[in-house]
mmCIF file of C-alpha atoms in Angstrom:
data_model
loop_
_atom_site.group_PDB
_atom_site.id
_atom_site.type_symbol
_atom_site.label_atom_id
_atom_site.label_comp_id
_atom_site.label_asym_id
_atom_site.label_seq_id
_atom_site.Cartn_x
_atom_site.Cartn_y
_atom_site.Cartn_z
ATOM 1 C CA MET A 1 -6.991 -25.165 -3.001
ATOM 2 C CA VAL A 2 -4.941 -23.126 -0.952
ATOM 3 C CA GLN A 3 -6.460 -20.973 1.722
ATOM 4 C CA ARG A 4 -6.938 -16.989 2.155
ATOM 5 C CA ASP A 5 -4.880 -15.018 4.760
ATOM 6 C CA GLN A 6 -2.683 -17.489 4.156
ATOM 7 C CA THR A 7 0.942 -15.333 4.974
ATOM 8 C CA PRO A 8 3.068 -17.826 6.749
ATOM 9 C CA LEU A 9 3.326 -17.364 10.221
ATOM 10 C CA GLY A 10 6.032 -15.948 12.660
ATOM 11 C CA ASP A 11 8.045 -13.624 10.485
ATOM 12 C CA GLN A 12 4.908 -12.886 8.377
ATOM 13 C CA ILE A 13 4.881 -11.032 5.046
ATOM 14 C CA GLY A 14 3.421 -7.900 3.633
ATOM 15 C CA ASP A 15 0.334 -8.113 5.913
ATOM 16 C CA PRO A 16 -2.752 -7.005 3.400
ATOM 17 C CA SER A 17 -4.074 -4.725 6.283
ATOM 18 C CA GLU A 18 -1.160 -2.405 6.248
ATOM 19 C CA GLY A 19 -0.712 0.446 4.512
ATOM 20 C CA MET A 20 1.702 3.443 4.363
ATOM 21 C CA PRO A 21 0.253 6.534 4.633
ATOM 22 C CA VAL A 22 1.908 9.177 2.253
ATOM 23 C CA SER A 23 -0.216 11.584 0.989
ATOM 24 C CA PRO A 24 -3.788 12.918 0.624
ATOM 25 C CA ASP A 25 -5.683 11.090 -2.322
ATOM 26 C CA GLY A 26 -7.818 13.986 -3.339
ATOM 27 C CA GLY A 27 -10.322 13.165 -0.443
ATOM 28 C CA ASN A 28 -10.508 12.547 2.858
ATOM 29 C CA GLU A 29 -8.941 8.986 2.945
ATOM 30 C CA SER A 30 -5.277 8.504 2.559
ATOM 31 C CA LYS A 31 -3.492 6.905 -0.384
ATOM 32 C CA SER A 32 -1.246 4.000 0.439
ATOM 33 C CA VAL A 33 1.683 2.821 -1.072
ATOM 34 C CA CYS A 34 1.560 -0.715 -2.544
ATOM 35 C CA ASP A 35 3.989 -2.620 -0.912
ATOM 36 C CA TYR A 36 2.503 -6.933 -0.919
ATOM 37 C CA VAL A 37 1.325 -8.405 -3.924
ATOM 38 C CA LEU A 38 -0.910 -11.874 -3.567
ATOM 39 C CA MET A 39 0.450 -13.505 -6.931
ATOM 40 C CA LYS A 40 -1.245 -15.932 -8.179
ATOM 41 C CA LEU A 41 0.944 -18.712 -9.991
ATOM 42 C CA ALA A 42 -1.556 -20.958 -11.261
ATOM 43 C CA SER A 43 -5.198 -20.837 -11.633
ATOM 44 C CA ARG A 44 -5.924 -24.317 -11.535
ATOM 45 C CA CYS A 45 -5.610 -26.827 -8.893
ATOM 46 C CA ASN A 46 -4.673 -30.587 -7.987
ATOM 47 C CA LEU A 47 -6.999 -30.993 -5.473
ATOM 48 C CA ALA A 48 -10.931 -30.738 -4.830
ATOM 49 C CA CYS A 49 -11.287 -29.498 -1.199
ATOM 50 C CA THR A 50 -14.937 -29.156 -0.397
ATOM 51 C CA TYR A 51 -15.092 -25.540 0.707
ATOM 52 C CA CYS A 52 -12.528 -23.857 -1.620
ATOM 53 C CA TYR A 53 -13.616 -20.657 -2.279
ATOM 54 C CA TRP A 54 -11.588 -19.689 -5.610
ATOM 55 C CA PHE A 55 -13.596 -22.120 -7.994
ATOM 56 C CA ARG A 56 -16.742 -21.020 -6.592
ATOM 57 C CA ASP A 57 -16.523 -18.368 -9.208
ATOM 58 C CA ASP A 58 -16.432 -19.871 -12.362
ATOM 59 C CA ALA A 59 -14.600 -16.804 -13.863
ATOM 60 C CA VAL A 60 -11.562 -18.679 -12.669
ATOM 61 C CA TYR A 61 -11.774 -21.341 -15.637
ATOM 62 C CA SER A 62 -11.412 -18.311 -18.261
ATOM 63 C CA LYS A 63 -8.034 -17.582 -17.156
ATOM 64 C CA PRO A 64 -4.320 -19.087 -18.073
ATOM 65 C CA PRO A 65 -3.605 -22.019 -16.163
ATOM 66 C CA VAL A 66 -0.259 -20.868 -15.042
ATOM 67 C CA LEU A 67 1.394 -17.500 -15.116
ATOM 68 C CA LEU A 68 2.141 -16.045 -18.299
ATOM 69 C CA GLU A 69 5.486 -15.820 -19.298
ATOM 70 C CA GLU A 70 4.593 -12.237 -20.778
ATOM 71 C CA ALA A 71 2.807 -11.244 -17.511
ATOM 72 C CA GLU A 72 5.901 -12.283 -15.380
ATOM 73 C CA THR A 73 8.045 -10.131 -17.548
ATOM 74 C CA ALA A 74 5.880 -7.054 -16.907
ATOM 75 C CA PHE A 75 5.391 -7.816 -13.309
ATOM 76 C CA LEU A 76 9.498 -7.795 -12.713
ATOM 77 C CA GLU A 77 9.833 -4.410 -15.025
ATOM 78 C CA LYS A 78 6.951 -3.000 -12.955
ATOM 79 C CA LEU A 79 8.248 -4.226 -9.473
ATOM 80 C CA GLU A 80 11.342 -2.499 -10.166
ATOM 81 C CA ALA A 81 10.053 1.038 -11.345
ATOM 82 C CA HIS A 82 7.871 0.653 -8.184
ATOM 83 C CA VAL A 83 10.692 0.092 -5.932
ATOM 84 C CA LYS A 84 12.514 2.835 -7.097
ATOM 85 C CA THR A 85 9.642 5.362 -7.823
ATOM 86 C CA TYR A 86 8.077 5.206 -3.874
ATOM 87 C CA GLU A 87 11.645 4.476 -2.650
ATOM 88 C CA LEU A 88 10.591 0.677 -0.870
ATOM 89 C CA ASP A 89 13.427 -0.680 1.084
ATOM 90 C CA TYR A 90 10.433 -3.539 1.446
ATOM 91 C CA PHE A 91 7.932 -5.584 -0.370
ATOM 92 C CA GLY A 92 6.120 -8.800 0.080
ATOM 93 C CA ILE A 93 4.908 -11.041 -2.482
ATOM 94 C CA LEU A 94 2.471 -14.544 -1.187
ATOM 95 C CA PHE A 95 2.969 -17.159 -4.263
ATOM 96 C CA HIS A 96 -0.687 -18.446 -4.624
ATOM 97 C CA GLY A 97 -3.184 -20.200 -6.591
ATOM 98 C CA GLY A 98 -5.094 -22.945 -7.262
ATOM 99 C CA GLU A 99 -1.978 -24.643 -6.224
ATOM 100 C CA PRO A 100 1.176 -22.337 -7.058
ATOM 101 C CA MET A 101 3.519 -25.033 -7.839
ATOM 102 C CA LEU A 102 1.406 -26.256 -10.648
ATOM 103 C CA LEU A 103 3.955 -23.605 -12.311
ATOM 104 C CA GLY A 104 6.668 -26.221 -12.581
ATOM 105 C CA GLN A 105 10.064 -25.934 -10.411
ATOM 106 C CA HIS A 106 12.180 -24.633 -13.275
ATOM 107 C CA ARG A 107 9.647 -21.630 -13.915
ATOM 108 C CA PHE A 108 9.664 -21.071 -9.985
ATOM 109 C CA SER A 109 13.355 -21.189 -9.618
ATOM 110 C CA ASN A 110 13.766 -18.686 -12.223
ATOM 111 C CA LEU A 111 11.316 -16.730 -11.137
ATOM 112 C CA THR A 112 12.662 -16.036 -7.126
ATOM 113 C CA SER A 113 16.312 -16.304 -8.811
ATOM 114 C CA LYS A 114 15.191 -12.886 -10.877
ATOM 115 C CA LEU A 115 13.214 -11.787 -7.531
ATOM 116 C CA ARG A 116 16.379 -12.294 -5.523
ATOM 117 C CA SER A 117 18.393 -10.587 -8.140
ATOM 118 C CA LEU A 118 16.418 -7.638 -8.050
ATOM 119 C CA GLU A 119 16.409 -7.085 -4.479
ATOM 120 C CA GLN A 120 20.008 -7.034 -4.185
ATOM 121 C CA ARG A 121 20.503 -4.903 -7.467
ATOM 122 C CA LEU A 122 18.049 -2.469 -5.757
ATOM 123 C CA ASN A 123 19.284 -2.895 -1.841
ATOM 124 C CA MET A 124 15.842 -3.728 -0.625
ATOM 125 C CA ARG A 125 14.396 -6.850 1.159
ATOM 126 C CA LEU A 126 11.585 -9.110 -0.376
ATOM 127 C CA ASP A 127 9.634 -11.318 1.454
ATOM 128 C CA LEU A 128 8.503 -14.288 -0.432
ATOM 129 C CA ALA A 129 6.533 -16.993 0.561
ATOM 130 C CA ILE A 130 4.313 -19.530 -0.906
ATOM 131 C CA THR A 131 1.140 -21.227 0.662
ATOM 132 C CA THR A 132 0.840 -24.928 -0.934
ATOM 133 C CA ASN A 133 -1.309 -28.187 -0.437
ATOM 134 C CA ALA A 134 2.158 -29.863 -0.243
ATOM 135 C CA THR A 135 1.284 -32.619 -2.181
ATOM 136 C CA LEU A 136 3.305 -31.988 -4.996
ATOM 137 C CA ILE A 137 6.665 -31.093 -2.816
ATOM 138 C CA ASP A 138 9.450 -33.438 -3.159
ATOM 139 C CA ARG A 139 13.148 -33.334 -2.143
ATOM 140 C CA ALA A 140 14.412 -31.058 -5.582
ATOM 141 C CA TRP A 141 11.693 -28.581 -4.486
ATOM 142 C CA ALA A 142 12.287 -28.160 -0.901
ATOM 143 C CA ARG A 143 15.910 -27.217 -1.694
ATOM 144 C CA LYS A 144 14.242 -24.338 -3.964
ATOM 145 C CA PHE A 145 12.662 -23.042 -1.081
ATOM 146 C CA ARG A 146 15.397 -23.360 0.895
ATOM 147 C CA GLU A 147 17.976 -21.972 -1.536
ATOM 148 C CA HIS A 148 15.747 -18.854 -2.556
ATOM 149 C CA GLN A 149 14.622 -17.906 1.185
ATOM 150 C CA VAL A 150 10.782 -18.740 0.156
ATOM 151 C CA LYS A 151 8.601 -18.911 3.585
ATOM 152 C CA VAL A 152 6.400 -21.803 3.033
ATOM 153 C CA GLY A 153 2.481 -22.337 4.485
ATOM 154 C CA VAL A 154 1.248 -25.771 4.326
ATOM 155 C CA SER A 155 -2.607 -26.489 4.440
ATOM 156 C CA LEU A 156 -3.380 -28.890 6.675
ATOM 157 C CA ASP A 157 -6.915 -29.062 8.274
ATOM 158 C CA GLY A 158 -5.714 -31.125 11.940
ATOM 159 C CA PRO A 159 -6.058 -34.671 12.518
ATOM 160 C CA ARG A 160 -6.510 -37.419 9.649
ATOM 161 C CA GLU A 161 -10.092 -37.408 9.760
ATOM 162 C CA VAL A 162 -10.876 -34.111 9.746
ATOM 163 C CA HIS A 163 -8.253 -33.234 6.903
ATOM 164 C CA ASP A 164 -9.042 -36.154 4.592
ATOM 165 C CA SER A 165 -13.038 -35.481 4.861
ATOM 166 C CA ARG A 166 -12.292 -32.187 3.230
ATOM 167 C CA ARG A 167 -9.025 -31.972 1.439
ATOM 168 C CA ILE A 168 -9.285 -34.834 -1.371
ATOM 169 C CA ASP A 169 -7.791 -35.441 -4.317
ATOM 170 C CA PHE A 170 -9.956 -35.847 -7.712
ATOM 171 C CA ARG A 171 -10.089 -39.461 -7.297
ATOM 172 C CA ASN A 172 -11.797 -38.570 -3.863
ATOM 173 C CA ARG A 173 -8.683 -40.074 -2.072
ATOM 174 C CA GLY A 174 -7.542 -38.288 1.802
ATOM 175 C CA THR A 175 -4.112 -36.105 1.283
ATOM 176 C CA PHE A 176 -3.043 -36.481 5.084
ATOM 177 C CA ASP A 177 -0.431 -38.779 4.674
ATOM 178 C CA ARG A 178 0.911 -37.102 1.573
ATOM 179 C CA VAL A 179 1.103 -33.805 3.226
ATOM 180 C CA VAL A 180 2.925 -34.944 6.459
ATOM 181 C CA ALA A 181 5.532 -36.688 4.149
ATOM 182 C CA SER A 182 6.419 -33.488 2.621
ATOM 183 C CA ILE A 183 6.623 -31.809 6.192
ATOM 184 C CA ASP A 184 8.753 -34.228 7.323
ATOM 185 C CA LEU A 185 10.955 -33.829 3.778
ATOM 186 C CA LEU A 186 11.075 -29.838 3.895
ATOM 187 C CA ARG A 187 12.408 -30.597 7.784
ATOM 188 C CA GLU A 188 15.128 -32.701 6.475
ATOM 189 C CA GLU A 189 16.196 -29.715 4.147
ATOM 190 C CA GLY A 190 16.007 -27.192 6.800
ATOM 191 C CA VAL A 191 12.698 -25.291 5.938
ATOM 192 C CA GLU A 192 9.987 -24.968 8.784
ATOM 193 C CA PRO A 193 6.708 -24.962 7.340
ATOM 194 C CA SER A 194 3.912 -22.657 9.217
ATOM 195 C CA ILE A 195 0.836 -25.109 9.140
ATOM 196 C CA LEU A 196 -1.994 -23.053 7.918
ATOM 197 C CA ALA A 197 -5.735 -24.846 8.415
ATOM 198 C CA VAL A 198 -9.548 -23.920 8.039
ATOM 199 C CA ALA A 199 -11.749 -24.779 10.847
ATOM 200 C CA ASP A 200 -14.309 -27.461 10.579
ATOM 201 C CA PRO A 201 -16.992 -25.856 13.026
ATOM 202 C CA LEU A 202 -18.150 -29.401 13.959
ATOM 203 C CA SER A 203 -14.893 -31.191 14.835
ATOM 204 C CA ASP A 204 -13.335 -31.075 18.308
ATOM 205 C CA PRO A 205 -10.730 -28.301 18.607
ATOM 206 C CA GLN A 206 -8.493 -30.685 21.273
ATOM 207 C CA ALA A 207 -8.140 -33.132 19.031
ATOM 208 C CA VAL A 208 -6.767 -30.609 16.237
ATOM 209 C CA VAL A 209 -4.721 -29.193 18.862
ATOM 210 C CA GLN A 210 -3.450 -32.607 19.609
ATOM 211 C CA ALA A 211 -2.650 -33.176 15.885
ATOM 212 C CA PHE A 212 -0.566 -30.635 15.475
ATOM 213 C CA LEU A 213 1.375 -30.680 18.770
ATOM 214 C CA GLU A 214 1.725 -34.751 18.841
ATOM 215 C CA THR A 215 1.546 -35.755 14.874
ATOM 216 C CA ILE A 216 2.511 -32.796 13.584
ATOM 217 C CA GLY A 217 4.799 -31.306 16.036
ATOM 218 C CA VAL A 218 4.028 -27.817 16.000
ATOM 219 C CA ASN A 219 2.690 -25.557 18.744
ATOM 220 C CA THR A 220 2.384 -22.660 16.249
ATOM 221 C CA PHE A 221 -0.455 -22.672 13.639
ATOM 222 C CA ASP A 222 -3.767 -20.618 12.420
ATOM 223 C CA LEU A 223 -7.301 -21.848 12.320
ATOM 224 C CA LEU A 224 -9.402 -19.521 9.793
ATOM 225 C CA VAL A 225 -13.102 -19.102 9.920
ATOM 226 C CA PRO A 226 -14.960 -20.904 7.160
ATOM 227 C CA ASP A 227 -15.677 -18.543 4.296
ATOM 228 C CA ALA A 228 -19.270 -17.512 4.046
ATOM 229 C CA THR A 229 -21.584 -14.974 2.852
ATOM 230 C CA HIS A 230 -24.747 -13.740 3.505
ATOM 231 C CA GLU A 231 -26.122 -15.551 0.734
ATOM 232 C CA ASP A 232 -24.748 -18.782 2.343
ATOM 233 C CA ASN A 233 -26.551 -20.576 5.777
ATOM 234 C CA PRO A 234 -22.802 -21.727 7.612
ATOM 235 C CA THR A 235 -22.537 -23.486 10.321
ATOM 236 C CA SER A 236 -22.223 -21.893 13.760
ATOM 237 C CA ILE A 237 -18.559 -21.296 15.043
ATOM 238 C CA ALA A 238 -18.906 -20.063 18.376
ATOM 239 C CA ALA A 239 -18.563 -23.570 20.013
ATOM 240 C CA PHE A 240 -15.117 -24.151 18.330
ATOM 241 C CA TYR A 241 -13.781 -21.025 18.742
ATOM 242 C CA ARG A 242 -15.000 -20.910 22.529
ATOM 243 C CA LYS A 243 -13.188 -24.219 22.887
ATOM 244 C CA LEU A 244 -10.175 -23.339 21.137
ATOM 245 C CA PHE A 245 -9.630 -20.112 23.426
ATOM 246 C CA ASP A 246 -9.900 -22.132 26.410
ATOM 247 C CA LEU A 247 -7.188 -24.460 25.169
ATOM 248 C CA TRP A 248 -5.046 -21.268 24.165
ATOM 249 C CA TYR A 249 -5.398 -19.844 27.114
ATOM 250 C CA ASP A 250 -5.000 -22.582 29.650
ATOM 251 C CA SER A 251 -2.154 -24.122 27.955
ATOM 252 C CA PRO A 252 0.869 -24.386 30.176
ATOM 253 C CA GLU A 253 3.900 -22.322 29.804
ATOM 254 C CA ASP A 254 6.089 -24.995 28.688
ATOM 255 C CA GLU A 255 3.557 -26.007 26.310
ATOM 256 C CA ARG A 256 2.182 -22.648 25.134
ATOM 257 C CA ILE A 257 0.217 -22.752 21.530
ATOM 258 C CA ASN A 258 -0.065 -20.005 19.395
ATOM 259 C CA VAL A 259 -2.934 -19.883 17.669
ATOM 260 C CA ARG A 260 -3.029 -16.391 15.222
ATOM 261 C CA PHE A 261 -6.746 -16.437 14.983
ATOM 262 C CA ILE A 262 -7.128 -16.555 18.502
ATOM 263 C CA GLU A 263 -4.183 -14.029 19.365
ATOM 264 C CA SER A 264 -5.839 -11.850 16.960
ATOM 265 C CA VAL A 265 -9.028 -12.132 18.995
ATOM 266 C CA ALA A 266 -7.308 -11.243 22.408
ATOM 267 C CA LYS A 267 -4.952 -8.078 20.953
ATOM 268 C CA GLY A 268 -8.195 -6.596 19.753
ATOM 269 C CA LEU A 269 -10.026 -7.037 23.149
ATOM 270 C CA LEU A 270 -7.000 -5.200 24.681
ATOM 271 C CA GLY A 271 -7.131 -2.586 21.997
ATOM 272 C CA ILE A 272 -4.201 -4.081 20.365
ATOM 273 C CA PRO A 273 -3.849 -3.862 16.353
ATOM 274 C CA SER A 274 -4.477 -7.422 15.013
ATOM 275 C CA ARG A 275 -2.885 -6.963 12.190
ATOM 276 C CA SER A 276 -5.154 -9.488 10.458
ATOM 277 C CA GLU A 277 -7.294 -9.671 7.320
ATOM 278 C CA SER A 278 -9.367 -11.702 9.049
ATOM 279 C CA ILE A 279 -10.416 -10.115 12.047
ATOM 280 C CA GLY A 280 -9.872 -6.926 13.859
ATOM 281 C CA ALA A 281 -9.975 -3.144 12.592
ATOM 282 C CA GLY A 282 -7.928 -1.685 9.827
ATOM 283 C CA PRO A 283 -7.879 -1.176 6.261
ATOM 284 C CA ILE A 284 -7.818 -3.893 3.574
ATOM 285 C CA THR A 285 -5.309 -2.913 1.037
ATOM 286 C CA THR A 286 -4.637 -6.450 -1.113
ATOM 287 C CA LEU A 287 -3.390 -6.572 -4.372
ATOM 288 C CA THR A 288 -4.106 -9.684 -6.366
ATOM 289 C CA MET A 289 -2.303 -10.403 -10.080
ATOM 290 C CA LEU A 290 -3.779 -13.279 -11.594
ATOM 291 C CA THR A 291 -2.377 -15.598 -14.315
ATOM 292 C CA ASP A 292 -2.919 -13.267 -17.471
ATOM 293 C CA GLY A 293 -1.666 -10.314 -15.151
ATOM 294 C CA SER A 294 -4.940 -9.005 -14.440
ATOM 295 C CA LEU A 295 -5.176 -6.450 -11.433
ATOM 296 C CA GLU A 296 -7.915 -7.245 -8.849
ATOM 297 C CA PRO A 297 -8.403 -7.080 -5.282
ATOM 298 C CA LEU A 298 -8.768 -9.305 -2.295
ATOM 299 C CA ASP A 299 -9.137 -12.867 -3.949
ATOM 300 C CA VAL A 300 -11.081 -14.283 -1.244
ATOM 301 C CA LEU A 301 -13.711 -11.958 -2.467
ATOM 302 C CA ARG A 302 -14.594 -14.618 -5.204
ATOM 303 C CA THR A 303 -16.410 -16.102 -2.403
ATOM 304 C CA ALA A 304 -19.305 -14.148 -3.670
ATOM 305 C CA ARG A 305 -19.286 -15.728 -7.031
ATOM 306 C CA PHE A 306 -20.326 -13.194 -9.776
ATOM 307 C CA ASN A 307 -17.321 -12.189 -10.915
ATOM 308 C CA ILE A 308 -17.080 -9.243 -8.750
ATOM 309 C CA THR A 309 -13.549 -9.099 -8.131
ATOM 310 C CA ARG A 310 -12.762 -8.416 -12.178
ATOM 311 C CA THR A 311 -11.260 -4.937 -13.337
ATOM 312 C CA ASP A 312 -9.893 -3.704 -16.266
ATOM 313 C CA LEU A 313 -6.716 -3.655 -15.314
ATOM 314 C CA ASN A 314 -3.548 -5.389 -16.227
ATOM 315 C CA ILE A 315 0.373 -5.975 -15.124
ATOM 316 C CA GLN A 316 1.124 -5.321 -18.595
ATOM 317 C CA THR A 317 -0.824 -2.137 -18.950
ATOM 318 C CA HIS A 318 -0.748 -0.605 -16.204
ATOM 319 C CA THR A 319 1.550 -0.038 -12.647
ATOM 320 C CA LEU A 320 1.149 -1.664 -9.063
ATOM 321 C CA GLN A 321 -0.253 1.236 -7.678
ATOM 322 C CA ASP A 322 -3.084 2.007 -10.372
ATOM 323 C CA ILE A 323 -5.280 -0.581 -8.319
ATOM 324 C CA GLN A 324 -5.859 2.536 -5.871
ATOM 325 C CA GLN A 325 -7.842 4.458 -8.539
ATOM 326 C CA ASN A 326 -10.234 1.405 -9.221
ATOM 327 C CA PRO A 327 -13.235 1.917 -8.097
ATOM 328 C CA LEU A 328 -14.314 -2.001 -6.519
ATOM 329 C CA TRP A 329 -10.705 -1.890 -4.760
ATOM 330 C CA ARG A 330 -11.507 1.662 -3.281
ATOM 331 C CA GLU A 331 -15.266 0.151 -2.456
ATOM 332 C CA VAL A 332 -13.468 -2.772 -0.395
ATOM 333 C CA ARG A 333 -10.661 -0.268 1.211
ATOM 334 C CA ASP A 334 -13.385 1.523 2.592
ATOM 335 C CA ALA A 335 -15.931 -0.777 3.527
ATOM 336 C CA SER A 336 -13.266 -2.066 5.513
ATOM 337 C CA ILE A 337 -12.469 1.282 7.411
ATOM 338 C CA HIS A 338 -16.083 1.875 7.520
ATOM 339 C CA PRO A 339 -18.057 -1.044 8.322
ATOM 340 C CA ALA A 340 -21.869 -1.072 8.714
ATOM 341 C CA LYS A 341 -24.010 0.820 11.121
ATOM 342 C CA GLU A 342 -24.792 -2.348 13.303
ATOM 343 C CA CYS A 343 -20.812 -2.821 13.835
ATOM 344 C CA GLN A 344 -19.902 0.790 14.532
ATOM 345 C CA GLU A 345 -22.514 0.470 17.476
ATOM 346 C CA CYS A 346 -21.308 -2.583 18.655
ATOM 347 C CA PRO A 347 -18.932 -3.011 21.753
ATOM 348 C CA TYR A 348 -16.118 -5.224 20.092
ATOM 349 C CA ARG A 349 -16.149 -2.930 17.094
ATOM 350 C CA PHE A 350 -12.606 -2.331 17.533
ATOM 351 C CA ALA A 351 -11.646 -6.060 18.577
ATOM 352 C CA CYS A 352 -14.135 -7.326 15.331
ATOM 353 C CA GLY A 353 -13.883 -4.966 12.735
ATOM 354 C CA GLY A 354 -16.730 -6.363 11.016
ATOM 355 C CA GLY A 355 -15.233 -9.543 10.737
ATOM 356 C CA HIS A 356 -13.866 -10.673 7.404
ATOM 357 C CA ILE A 357 -14.734 -8.219 4.396
ATOM 358 C CA ALA A 358 -15.897 -11.279 2.327
ATOM 359 C CA SER A 359 -18.224 -12.500 5.177
ATOM 360 C CA ARG A 360 -19.850 -9.156 4.933
ATOM 361 C CA TRP A 361 -21.496 -9.602 1.107
ATOM 362 C CA SER A 362 -25.057 -9.736 0.777
ATOM 363 C CA ARG A 363 -26.122 -9.014 -2.841
ATOM 364 C CA GLU A 364 -29.029 -6.615 -1.561
ATOM 365 C CA ARG A 365 -26.377 -4.307 0.738
ATOM 366 C CA ARG A 366 -22.953 -5.681 -0.915
ATOM 367 C CA TYR A 367 -20.402 -4.872 1.895
ATOM 368 C CA ASP A 368 -22.439 -2.496 4.158
ATOM 369 C CA ASN A 369 -23.314 -5.609 6.633
ATOM 370 C CA PRO A 370 -21.656 -7.319 9.614
ATOM 371 C CA SER A 371 -20.317 -10.429 9.186
ATOM 372 C CA VAL A 372 -22.459 -13.630 8.651
ATOM 373 C CA TYR A 373 -20.718 -14.901 11.968
ATOM 374 C CA CYS A 374 -21.724 -11.739 13.461
ATOM 375 C CA SER A 375 -23.638 -13.699 16.397
ATOM 376 C CA ASP A 376 -21.029 -16.035 16.804
ATOM 377 C CA PHE A 377 -18.548 -13.230 16.783
ATOM 378 C CA LYS A 378 -20.299 -11.664 19.740
ATOM 379 C CA GLN A 379 -20.335 -15.063 21.745
ATOM 380 C CA ILE A 380 -16.697 -15.521 21.048
ATOM 381 C CA PHE A 381 -15.574 -11.791 22.611
ATOM 382 C CA SER A 382 -18.005 -11.985 25.210
ATOM 383 C CA HIS A 383 -16.268 -15.507 26.482
ATOM 384 C CA ALA A 384 -12.883 -14.061 25.806
ATOM 385 C CA TRP A 385 -13.648 -11.157 27.599
ATOM 386 C CA ARG A 386 -15.234 -13.109 30.303
ATOM 387 C CA ARG A 387 -11.846 -15.222 30.710
ATOM 388 C CA MET A 388 -9.324 -12.606 30.394
ATOM 389 C CA ALA A 389 -10.921 -9.589 32.796
ATOM 390 C CA PRO A 390 -10.148 -11.491 35.933
ATOM 391 C CA ASP A 391 -6.422 -11.428 34.934
ATOM 392 C CA LEU A 392 -5.979 -7.961 33.817
ATOM 393 C CA TYR A 393 -5.166 -5.178 36.132
ATOM 394 C CA VAL A 394 -3.669 -1.869 35.900
ATOM 395 C CA GLU A 395 -0.042 -1.412 36.886
ATOM 396 C CA THR A 396 0.746 1.696 38.914
ATOM 397 C CA PRO A 397 4.395 2.900 40.651
ATOM 398 C CA ASN A 398 3.243 1.391 43.859
ATOM 399 C CA SER A 399 0.635 -1.044 43.454
ATOM 400 C CA ARG A 400 -1.634 -3.314 40.552
ATOM 401 C CA ILE A 401 -5.094 -2.547 40.342
ATOM 402 C CA PRO A 402 -7.630 -5.418 39.227
ATOM 403 C CA LEU A 403 -9.508 -4.815 35.784
ATOM 404 C CA ARG A 404 -12.919 -6.701 36.662
ATOM 405 C CA HIS A 405 -15.230 -7.281 34.471
ATOM 406 C CA SER A 406 -18.592 -5.085 34.609
#
């Protein structure tokens, strides 16, 4: 299973935390035009990862194993109408799963070909990306990614011992070697993948970073916080991310590492929007399309189980914009903009934003909670600020005034 918040790094596609204000929506909130879809090409997976959020909700098994052709046709028609109606010059699509490559190479190639034709016909830009466990990649797949300009995000959790303890197949075998071989093959075909990981808080961040630098040969990656709600009892993440921050902050200029989550922490502390779904203030406006064409809010909300993402919307009978009238989508959007009272009184409220929306869930208060990792985040932000503050200054025309930590 692939991870959430997994737009490939670098030139990222349709950030789920961004929206384009266009007009009042009958109330105090502004309406935004949908310009990003997380598209489920498969609801099944060929791996049995130990931490997967997707299969925590048994409702996923009621969906077709792969994208229905009639749902695909309807999506293409509705997307074209949507772009024309709102005069969009950009739209982002993230192919997701399960394992999205289970759709099959022939159907994937046909779908991306149709999308590229639509892009040319409408004279706009379509950003296409896929997040995959990479175990099914062969040379033909790699060439299709290159041919159709599909950015590739590969799930790899660090060194072999960490990855193979969690990202296993149905025979309980680790997949590290298969993933590394696929990365090599992608590069041979001119495709440079992004590396996406879920942190193991009990592992050594330095060993994880070294694996990415030396074994994989990348200095840009992401290490996501494990998915959890207030109904869980997650392991503390504070020590792991404090050390990871130090590794990032102290990395020499000629060996600089770039870790999206850590950079989002630093940006938030400096008052810069992180544009991240995982951390920082900003609306969550993601639209997810399932394999039967169902339209839902952010897919990772399934972390809470309970079939709580279900709506009565489907691409075959509704438009992409209709999701914004759905009460559940609006609840999630509003909760992401207006975090719990405890968060609004916190000195890190902008940098944290309440944490990932799924991590705020409880049966009693739904999303009206701080993150289940709240105490950890306070330690992480406090540590990051102590490290950064001595190096900050206010520049005037004639001098630099140091900014000291109070």
